PDB file of C-alpha atoms in Angstrom:
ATOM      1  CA  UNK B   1       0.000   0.000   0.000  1.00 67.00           C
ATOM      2  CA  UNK B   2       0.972   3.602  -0.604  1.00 82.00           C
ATOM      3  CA  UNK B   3       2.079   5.738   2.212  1.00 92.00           C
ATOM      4  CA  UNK B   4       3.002   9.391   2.896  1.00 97.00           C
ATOM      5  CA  UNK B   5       5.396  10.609   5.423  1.00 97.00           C
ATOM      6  CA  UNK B   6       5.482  13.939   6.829  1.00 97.00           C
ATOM      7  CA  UNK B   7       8.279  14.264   8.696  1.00 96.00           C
ATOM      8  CA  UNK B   8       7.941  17.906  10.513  1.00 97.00           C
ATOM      9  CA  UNK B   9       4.512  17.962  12.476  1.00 96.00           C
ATOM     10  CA  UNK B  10       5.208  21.747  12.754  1.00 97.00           C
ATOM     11  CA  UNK B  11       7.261  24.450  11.016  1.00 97.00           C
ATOM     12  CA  UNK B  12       7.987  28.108  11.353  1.00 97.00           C
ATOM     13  CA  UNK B  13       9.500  30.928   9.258  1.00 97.00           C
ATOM     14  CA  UNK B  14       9.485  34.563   9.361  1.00 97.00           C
ATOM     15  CA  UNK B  15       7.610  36.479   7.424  1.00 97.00           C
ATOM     16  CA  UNK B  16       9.131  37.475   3.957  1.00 97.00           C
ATOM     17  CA  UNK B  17      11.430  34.405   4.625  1.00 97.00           C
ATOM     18  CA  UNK B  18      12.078  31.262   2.611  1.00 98.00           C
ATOM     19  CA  UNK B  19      10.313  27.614   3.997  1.00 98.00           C
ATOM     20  CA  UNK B  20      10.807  24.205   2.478  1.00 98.00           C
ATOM     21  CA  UNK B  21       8.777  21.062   4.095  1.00 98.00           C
ATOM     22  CA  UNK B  22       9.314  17.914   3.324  1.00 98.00           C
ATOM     23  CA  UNK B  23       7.369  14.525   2.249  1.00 98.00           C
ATOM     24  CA  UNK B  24       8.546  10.957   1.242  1.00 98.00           C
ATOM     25  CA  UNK B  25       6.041   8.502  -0.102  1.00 97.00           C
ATOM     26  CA  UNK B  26       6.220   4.722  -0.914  1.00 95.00           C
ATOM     27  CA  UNK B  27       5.149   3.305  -4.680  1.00 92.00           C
ATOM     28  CA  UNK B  28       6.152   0.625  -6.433  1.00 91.00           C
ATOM     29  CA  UNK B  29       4.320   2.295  -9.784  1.00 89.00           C
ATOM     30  CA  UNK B  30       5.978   4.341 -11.823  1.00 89.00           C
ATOM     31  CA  UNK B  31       3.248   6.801 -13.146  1.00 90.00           C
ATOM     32  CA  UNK B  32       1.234   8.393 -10.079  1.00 92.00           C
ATOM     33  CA  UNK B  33       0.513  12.443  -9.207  1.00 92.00           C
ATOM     34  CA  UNK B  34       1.605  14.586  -6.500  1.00 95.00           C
ATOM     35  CA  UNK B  35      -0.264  17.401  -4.482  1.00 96.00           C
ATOM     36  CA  UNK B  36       0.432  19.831  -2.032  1.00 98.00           C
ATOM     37  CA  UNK B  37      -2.974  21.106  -0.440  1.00 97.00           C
ATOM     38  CA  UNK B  38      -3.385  24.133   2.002  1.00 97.00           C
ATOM     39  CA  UNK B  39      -6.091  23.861   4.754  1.00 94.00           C
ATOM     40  CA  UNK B  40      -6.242  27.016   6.938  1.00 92.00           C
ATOM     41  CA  UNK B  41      -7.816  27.185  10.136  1.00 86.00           C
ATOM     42  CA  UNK B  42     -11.293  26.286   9.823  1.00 78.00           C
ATOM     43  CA  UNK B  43     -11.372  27.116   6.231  1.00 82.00           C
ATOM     44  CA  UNK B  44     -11.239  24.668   3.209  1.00 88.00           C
ATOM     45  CA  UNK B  45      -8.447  22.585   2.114  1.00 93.00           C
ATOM     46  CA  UNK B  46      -7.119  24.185  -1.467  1.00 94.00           C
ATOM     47  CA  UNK B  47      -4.856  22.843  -3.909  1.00 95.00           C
ATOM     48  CA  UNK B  48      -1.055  24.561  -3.672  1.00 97.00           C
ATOM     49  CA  UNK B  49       0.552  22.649  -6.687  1.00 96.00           C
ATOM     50  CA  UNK B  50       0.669  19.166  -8.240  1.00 95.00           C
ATOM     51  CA  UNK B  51       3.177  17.133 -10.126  1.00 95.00           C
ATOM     52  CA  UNK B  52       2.638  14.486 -12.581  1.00 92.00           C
ATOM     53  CA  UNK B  53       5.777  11.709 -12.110  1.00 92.00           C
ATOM     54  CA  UNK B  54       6.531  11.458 -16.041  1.00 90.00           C
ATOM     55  CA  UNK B  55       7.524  14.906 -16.008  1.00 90.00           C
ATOM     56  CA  UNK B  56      10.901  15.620 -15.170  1.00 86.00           C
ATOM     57  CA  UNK B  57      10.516  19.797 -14.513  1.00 92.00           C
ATOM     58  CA  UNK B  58       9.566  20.399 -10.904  1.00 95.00           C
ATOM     59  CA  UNK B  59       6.356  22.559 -10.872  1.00 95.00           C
ATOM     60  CA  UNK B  60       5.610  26.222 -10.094  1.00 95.00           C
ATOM     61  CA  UNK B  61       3.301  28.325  -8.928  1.00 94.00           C
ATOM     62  CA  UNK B  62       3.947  32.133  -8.078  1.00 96.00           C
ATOM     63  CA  UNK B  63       5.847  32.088  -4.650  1.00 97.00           C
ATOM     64  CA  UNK B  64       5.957  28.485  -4.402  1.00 98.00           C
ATOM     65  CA  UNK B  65       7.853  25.072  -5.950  1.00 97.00           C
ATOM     66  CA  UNK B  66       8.406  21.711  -5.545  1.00 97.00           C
ATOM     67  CA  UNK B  67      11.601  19.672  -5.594  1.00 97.00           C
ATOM     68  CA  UNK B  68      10.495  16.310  -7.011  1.00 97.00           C
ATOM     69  CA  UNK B  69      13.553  13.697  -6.390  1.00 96.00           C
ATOM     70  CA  UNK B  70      11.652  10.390  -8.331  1.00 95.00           C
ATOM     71  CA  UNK B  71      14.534   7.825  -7.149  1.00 94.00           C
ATOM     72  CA  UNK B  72      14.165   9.198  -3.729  1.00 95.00           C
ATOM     73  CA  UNK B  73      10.721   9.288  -3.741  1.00 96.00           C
ATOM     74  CA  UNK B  74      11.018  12.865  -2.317  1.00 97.00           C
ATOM     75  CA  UNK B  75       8.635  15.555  -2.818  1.00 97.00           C
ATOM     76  CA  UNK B  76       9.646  18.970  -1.041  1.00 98.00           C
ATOM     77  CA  UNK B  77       7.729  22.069  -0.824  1.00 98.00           C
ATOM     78  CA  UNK B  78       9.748  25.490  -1.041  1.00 98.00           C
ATOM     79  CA  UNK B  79       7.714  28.394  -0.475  1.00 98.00           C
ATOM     80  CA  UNK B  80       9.219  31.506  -0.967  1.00 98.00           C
ATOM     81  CA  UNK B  81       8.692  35.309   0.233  1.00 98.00           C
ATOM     82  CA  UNK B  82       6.133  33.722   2.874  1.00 98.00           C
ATOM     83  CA  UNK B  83       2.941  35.803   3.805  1.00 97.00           C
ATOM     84  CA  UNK B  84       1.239  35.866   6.909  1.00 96.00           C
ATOM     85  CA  UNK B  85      -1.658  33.971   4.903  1.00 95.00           C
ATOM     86  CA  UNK B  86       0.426  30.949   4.165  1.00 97.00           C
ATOM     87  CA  UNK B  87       0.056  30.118   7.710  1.00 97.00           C
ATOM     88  CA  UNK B  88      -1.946  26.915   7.572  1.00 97.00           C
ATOM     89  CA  UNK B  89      -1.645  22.977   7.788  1.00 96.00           C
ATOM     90  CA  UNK B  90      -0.175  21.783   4.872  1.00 98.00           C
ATOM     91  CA  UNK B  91      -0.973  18.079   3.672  1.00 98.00           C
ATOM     92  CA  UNK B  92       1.346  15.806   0.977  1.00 98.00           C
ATOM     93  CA  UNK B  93      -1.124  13.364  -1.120  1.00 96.00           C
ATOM     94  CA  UNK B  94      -0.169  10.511  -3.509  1.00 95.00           C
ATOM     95  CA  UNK B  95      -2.633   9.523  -6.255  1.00 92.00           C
ATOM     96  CA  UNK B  96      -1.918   6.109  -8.668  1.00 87.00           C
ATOM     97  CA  UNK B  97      -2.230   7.344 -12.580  1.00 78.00           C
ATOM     98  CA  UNK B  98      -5.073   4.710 -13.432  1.00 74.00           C
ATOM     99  CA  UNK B  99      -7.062   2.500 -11.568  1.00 71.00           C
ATOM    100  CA  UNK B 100      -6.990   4.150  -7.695  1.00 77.00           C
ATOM    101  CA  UNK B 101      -8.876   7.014  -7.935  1.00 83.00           C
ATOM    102  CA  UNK B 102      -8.413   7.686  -3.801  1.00 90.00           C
ATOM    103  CA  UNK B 103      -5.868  10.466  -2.470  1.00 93.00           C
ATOM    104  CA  UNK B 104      -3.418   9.003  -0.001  1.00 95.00           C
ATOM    105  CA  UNK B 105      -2.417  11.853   2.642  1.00 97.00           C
ATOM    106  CA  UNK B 106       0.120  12.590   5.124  1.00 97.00           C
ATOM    107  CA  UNK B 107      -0.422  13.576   8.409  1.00 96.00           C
ATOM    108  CA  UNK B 108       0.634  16.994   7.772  1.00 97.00           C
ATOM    109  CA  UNK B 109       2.992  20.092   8.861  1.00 98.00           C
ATOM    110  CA  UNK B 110       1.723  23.110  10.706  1.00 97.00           C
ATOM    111  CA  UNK B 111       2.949  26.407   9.370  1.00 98.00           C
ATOM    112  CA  UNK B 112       3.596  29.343  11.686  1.00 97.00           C
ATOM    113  CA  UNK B 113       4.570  32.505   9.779  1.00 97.00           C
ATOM    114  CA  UNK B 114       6.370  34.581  12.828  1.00 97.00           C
ATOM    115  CA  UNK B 115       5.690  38.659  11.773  1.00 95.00           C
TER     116      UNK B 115
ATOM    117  CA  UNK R   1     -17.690  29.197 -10.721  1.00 54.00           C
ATOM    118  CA  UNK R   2     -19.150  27.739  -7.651  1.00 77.00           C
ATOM    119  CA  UNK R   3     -17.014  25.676  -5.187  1.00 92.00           C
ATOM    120  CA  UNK R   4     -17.661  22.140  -3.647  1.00 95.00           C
ATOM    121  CA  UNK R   5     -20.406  22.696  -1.009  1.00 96.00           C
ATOM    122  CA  UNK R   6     -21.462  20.606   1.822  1.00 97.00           C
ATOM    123  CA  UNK R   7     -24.330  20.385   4.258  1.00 97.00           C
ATOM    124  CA  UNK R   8     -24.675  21.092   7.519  1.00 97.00           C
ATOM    125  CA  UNK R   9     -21.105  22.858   8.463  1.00 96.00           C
ATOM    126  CA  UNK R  10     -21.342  21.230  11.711  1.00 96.00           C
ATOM    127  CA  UNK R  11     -23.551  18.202  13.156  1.00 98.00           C
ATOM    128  CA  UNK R  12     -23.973  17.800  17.305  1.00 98.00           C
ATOM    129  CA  UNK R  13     -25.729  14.123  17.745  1.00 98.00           C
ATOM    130  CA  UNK R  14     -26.361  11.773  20.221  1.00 97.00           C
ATOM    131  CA  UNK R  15     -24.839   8.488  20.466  1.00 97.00           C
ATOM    132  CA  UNK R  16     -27.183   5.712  18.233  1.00 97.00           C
ATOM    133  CA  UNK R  17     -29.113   8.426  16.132  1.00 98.00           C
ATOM    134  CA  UNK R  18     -28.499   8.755  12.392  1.00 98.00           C
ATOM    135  CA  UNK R  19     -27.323  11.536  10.279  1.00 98.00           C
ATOM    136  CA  UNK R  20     -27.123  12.199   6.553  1.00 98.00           C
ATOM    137  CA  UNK R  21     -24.567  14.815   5.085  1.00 98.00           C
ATOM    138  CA  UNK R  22     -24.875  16.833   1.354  1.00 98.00           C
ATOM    139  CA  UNK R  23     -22.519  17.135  -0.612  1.00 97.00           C
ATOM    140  CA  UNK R  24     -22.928  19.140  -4.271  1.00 97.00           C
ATOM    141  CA  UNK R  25     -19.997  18.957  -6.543  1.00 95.00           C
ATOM    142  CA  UNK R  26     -18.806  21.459  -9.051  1.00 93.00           C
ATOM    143  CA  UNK R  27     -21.152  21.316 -11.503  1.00 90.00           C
ATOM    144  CA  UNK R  28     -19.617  19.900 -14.635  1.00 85.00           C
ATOM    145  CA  UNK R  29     -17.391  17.209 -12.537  1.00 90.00           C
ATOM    146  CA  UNK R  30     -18.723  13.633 -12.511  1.00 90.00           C
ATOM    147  CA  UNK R  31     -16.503  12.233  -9.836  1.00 92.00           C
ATOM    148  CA  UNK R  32     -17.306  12.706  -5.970  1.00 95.00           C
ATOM    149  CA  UNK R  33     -15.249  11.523  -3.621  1.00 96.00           C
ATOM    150  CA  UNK R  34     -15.791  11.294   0.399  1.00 97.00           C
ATOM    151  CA  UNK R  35     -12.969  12.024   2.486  1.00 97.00           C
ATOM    152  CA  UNK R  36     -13.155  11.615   7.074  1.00 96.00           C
ATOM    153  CA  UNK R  37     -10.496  13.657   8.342  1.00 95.00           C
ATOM    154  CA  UNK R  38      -9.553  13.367  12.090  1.00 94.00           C
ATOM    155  CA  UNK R  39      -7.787  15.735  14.870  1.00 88.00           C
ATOM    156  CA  UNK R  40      -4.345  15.911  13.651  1.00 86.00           C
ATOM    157  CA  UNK R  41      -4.729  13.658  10.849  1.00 90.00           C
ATOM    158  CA  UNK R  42      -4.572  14.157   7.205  1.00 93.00           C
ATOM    159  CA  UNK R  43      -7.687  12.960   5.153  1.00 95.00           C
ATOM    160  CA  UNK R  44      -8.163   9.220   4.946  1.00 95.00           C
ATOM    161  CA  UNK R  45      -9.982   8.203   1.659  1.00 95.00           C
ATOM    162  CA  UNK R  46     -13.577   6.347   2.155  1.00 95.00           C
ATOM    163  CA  UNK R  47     -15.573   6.075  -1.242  1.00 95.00           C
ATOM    164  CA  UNK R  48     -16.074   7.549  -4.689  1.00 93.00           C
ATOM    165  CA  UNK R  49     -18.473   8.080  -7.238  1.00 93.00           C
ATOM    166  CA  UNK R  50     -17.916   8.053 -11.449  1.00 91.00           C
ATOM    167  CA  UNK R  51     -21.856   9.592 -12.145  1.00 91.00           C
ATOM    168  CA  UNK R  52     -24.023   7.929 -10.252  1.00 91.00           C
ATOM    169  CA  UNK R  53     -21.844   4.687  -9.631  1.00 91.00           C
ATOM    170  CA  UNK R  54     -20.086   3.664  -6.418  1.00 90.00           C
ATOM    171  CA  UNK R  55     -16.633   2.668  -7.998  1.00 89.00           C
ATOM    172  CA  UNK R  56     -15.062   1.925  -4.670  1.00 87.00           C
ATOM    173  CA  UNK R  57     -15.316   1.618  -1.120  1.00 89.00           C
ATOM    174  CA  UNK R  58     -12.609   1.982   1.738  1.00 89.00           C
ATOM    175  CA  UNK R  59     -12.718  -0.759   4.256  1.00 85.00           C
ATOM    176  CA  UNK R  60     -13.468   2.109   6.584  1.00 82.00           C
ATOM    177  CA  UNK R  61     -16.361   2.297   5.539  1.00 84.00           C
ATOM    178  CA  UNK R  62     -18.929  -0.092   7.983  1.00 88.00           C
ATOM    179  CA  UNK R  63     -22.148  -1.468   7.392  1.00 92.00           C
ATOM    180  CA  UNK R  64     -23.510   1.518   9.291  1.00 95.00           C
ATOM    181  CA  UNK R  65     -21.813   4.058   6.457  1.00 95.00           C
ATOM    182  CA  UNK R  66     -24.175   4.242   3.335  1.00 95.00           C
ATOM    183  CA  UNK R  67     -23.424   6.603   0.551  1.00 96.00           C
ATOM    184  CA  UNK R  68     -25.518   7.737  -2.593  1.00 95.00           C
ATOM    185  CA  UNK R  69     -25.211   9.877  -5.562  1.00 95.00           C
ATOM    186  CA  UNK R  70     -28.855   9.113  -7.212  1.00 90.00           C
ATOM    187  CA  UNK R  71     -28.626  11.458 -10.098  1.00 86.00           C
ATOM    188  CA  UNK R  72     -24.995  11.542 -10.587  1.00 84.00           C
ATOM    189  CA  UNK R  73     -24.942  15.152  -9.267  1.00 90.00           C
ATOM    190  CA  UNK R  74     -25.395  15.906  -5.535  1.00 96.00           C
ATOM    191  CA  UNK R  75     -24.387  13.055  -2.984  1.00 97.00           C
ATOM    192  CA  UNK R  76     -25.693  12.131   0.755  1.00 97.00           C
ATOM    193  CA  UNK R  77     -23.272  10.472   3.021  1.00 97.00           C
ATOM    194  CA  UNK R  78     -25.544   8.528   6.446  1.00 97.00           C
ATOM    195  CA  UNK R  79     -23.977   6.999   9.540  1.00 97.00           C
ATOM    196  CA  UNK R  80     -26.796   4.820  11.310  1.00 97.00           C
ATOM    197  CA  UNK R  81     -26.643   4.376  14.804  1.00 97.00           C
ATOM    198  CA  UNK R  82     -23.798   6.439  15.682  1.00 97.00           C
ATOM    199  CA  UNK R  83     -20.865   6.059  17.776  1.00 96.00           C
ATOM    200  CA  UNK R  84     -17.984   8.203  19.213  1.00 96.00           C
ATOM    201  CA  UNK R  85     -15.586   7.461  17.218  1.00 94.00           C
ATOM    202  CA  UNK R  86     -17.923   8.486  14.441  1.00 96.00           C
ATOM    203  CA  UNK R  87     -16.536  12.284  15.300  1.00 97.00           C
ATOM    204  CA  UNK R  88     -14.999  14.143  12.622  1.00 96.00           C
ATOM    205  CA  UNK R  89     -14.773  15.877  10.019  1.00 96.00           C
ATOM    206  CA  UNK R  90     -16.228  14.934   6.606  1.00 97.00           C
ATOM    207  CA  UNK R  91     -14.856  16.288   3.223  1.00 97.00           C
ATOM    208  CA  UNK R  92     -16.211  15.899  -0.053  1.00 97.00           C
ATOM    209  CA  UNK R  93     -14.024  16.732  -2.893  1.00 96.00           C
ATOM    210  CA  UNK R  94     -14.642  16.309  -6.921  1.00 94.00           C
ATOM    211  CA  UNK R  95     -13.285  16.170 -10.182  1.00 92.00           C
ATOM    212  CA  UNK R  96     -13.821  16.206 -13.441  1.00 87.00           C
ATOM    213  CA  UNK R  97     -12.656  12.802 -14.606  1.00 72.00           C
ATOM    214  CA  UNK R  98      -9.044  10.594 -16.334  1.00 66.00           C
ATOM    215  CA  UNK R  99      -7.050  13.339 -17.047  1.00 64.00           C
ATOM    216  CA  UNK R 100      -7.993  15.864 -14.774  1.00 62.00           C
ATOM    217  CA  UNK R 101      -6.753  14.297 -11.621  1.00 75.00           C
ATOM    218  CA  UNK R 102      -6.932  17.387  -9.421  1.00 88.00           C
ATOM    219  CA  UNK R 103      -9.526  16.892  -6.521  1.00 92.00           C
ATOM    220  CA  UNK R 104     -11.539  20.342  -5.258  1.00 94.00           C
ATOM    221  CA  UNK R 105     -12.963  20.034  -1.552  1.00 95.00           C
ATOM    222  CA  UNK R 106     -15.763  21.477   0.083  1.00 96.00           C
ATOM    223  CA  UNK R 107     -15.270  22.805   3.740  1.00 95.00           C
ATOM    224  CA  UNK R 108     -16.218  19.964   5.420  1.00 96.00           C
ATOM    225  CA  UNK R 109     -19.297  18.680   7.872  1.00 97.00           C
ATOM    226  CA  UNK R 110     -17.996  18.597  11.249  1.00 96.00           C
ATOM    227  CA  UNK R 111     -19.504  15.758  13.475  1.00 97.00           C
ATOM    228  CA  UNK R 112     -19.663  15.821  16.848  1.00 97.00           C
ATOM    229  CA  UNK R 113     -21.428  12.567  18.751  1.00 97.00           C
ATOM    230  CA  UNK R 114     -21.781  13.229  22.550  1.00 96.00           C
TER     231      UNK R 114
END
């Protein structure tokens, strides 16, 4: 069975500082998706960023990137220039390409943005 | 564009009494999934819907869990007699199919069983 490890129950950064939190997940496929999600306090989890395994470029979006290490089975999250509203929990999820439609999650990292 | 909503927000209940949760997906998106999330936990996966089909069920899901999605649009989740450890929250999430593999969530129904 898949799993995802989340290493760092709780992180902290100052504001307009650089963050990176880390996940490690088990697979024996080869062709599977990766997601960062966002859930604030008491508010909605949203989607940060994903990565699809067959492509080599690590995804981007605006302040924030992934390092995606395939033979490590590493998938780091770098957010950069951090804002006061990035301070949420922030979950890793593993999803097979075909067949498993279900989202496997870690248990999470709490984000404290210090002003 | 309207968001994954769910229905109620929050749910207070007495041990052994039932409840049914709403869920109504983006519109266009003909996969629902149904997520129970925990304190301190990340999501754990418990059963999805392509249309109106039931593709697959989580062995966390008991007897006393029924799901629906009658119309392939909105869905009902129902816990029968409930029990403590029923607590939690419950997230829907859906997607619009192979290919678009990105799952949107709706904030959650937040049971509490005293």
């Amino acid at each position: 069975a898949q799993t995802v490890t989340q290493s760092q129950p709780e992180m902290s950064v100052q504001e307009a500082e650089t963050v990176t939190l880390s996940c490690t997940y088990d697979t024996s496929e080869s062709d599977y998706y990766l997601f960062w999600y966002k859930q604030p306090p008491s508010r909605q989890m949203i989607l940060v960023i994903r990565q699809e395994a067959y492509k080599q470029q690590n995804a981007t979006e605006n302040r924030f990137s992934v390092n995606f290490q395939k033979a490590a089975k590493s998938f780091s999250l770098k957010i950069s220039d951090s804002q006061l509203g990035d301070a949420a929990m922030y979950f890793c999820a593993y999803k097979e390409d075909f067949g498993n439609e279900k989202l496997t999650f870690g248990t999470g990292t709490r984000l404290t943005i210090i002003p | 564009d309207t968001g994954v909503s769910q229905d109620p927000r929050h749910k207070i209940t007495k041990r052994g009494q039932n409840v049914t949760f709403r869920c109504d997906p983006i519109s266009e998106h003909n996969r629902l999934y149904w997520y129970r999330q925990t304190l301190g936990q990340g999501p754990e996966f418990l059963t999805y819907f392509q249309n109106e089909a039931q593709l697959e069920k989580s062995r966390l899901l008991s007897d006393r869990f029924s799901a629906e999605r009658p119309k392939g649009s909105f869905s009902t989740l129902e816990i029968q007699r409930t029990e403590q450890g029923d607590s939690a929250m419950y997230l829907c999430a859906s997607s619009f199919g192979q290919g678009q593999e990105t799952q949107y969530f709706g904030p959650g129904t937040r049971l509490l069983v005293l």
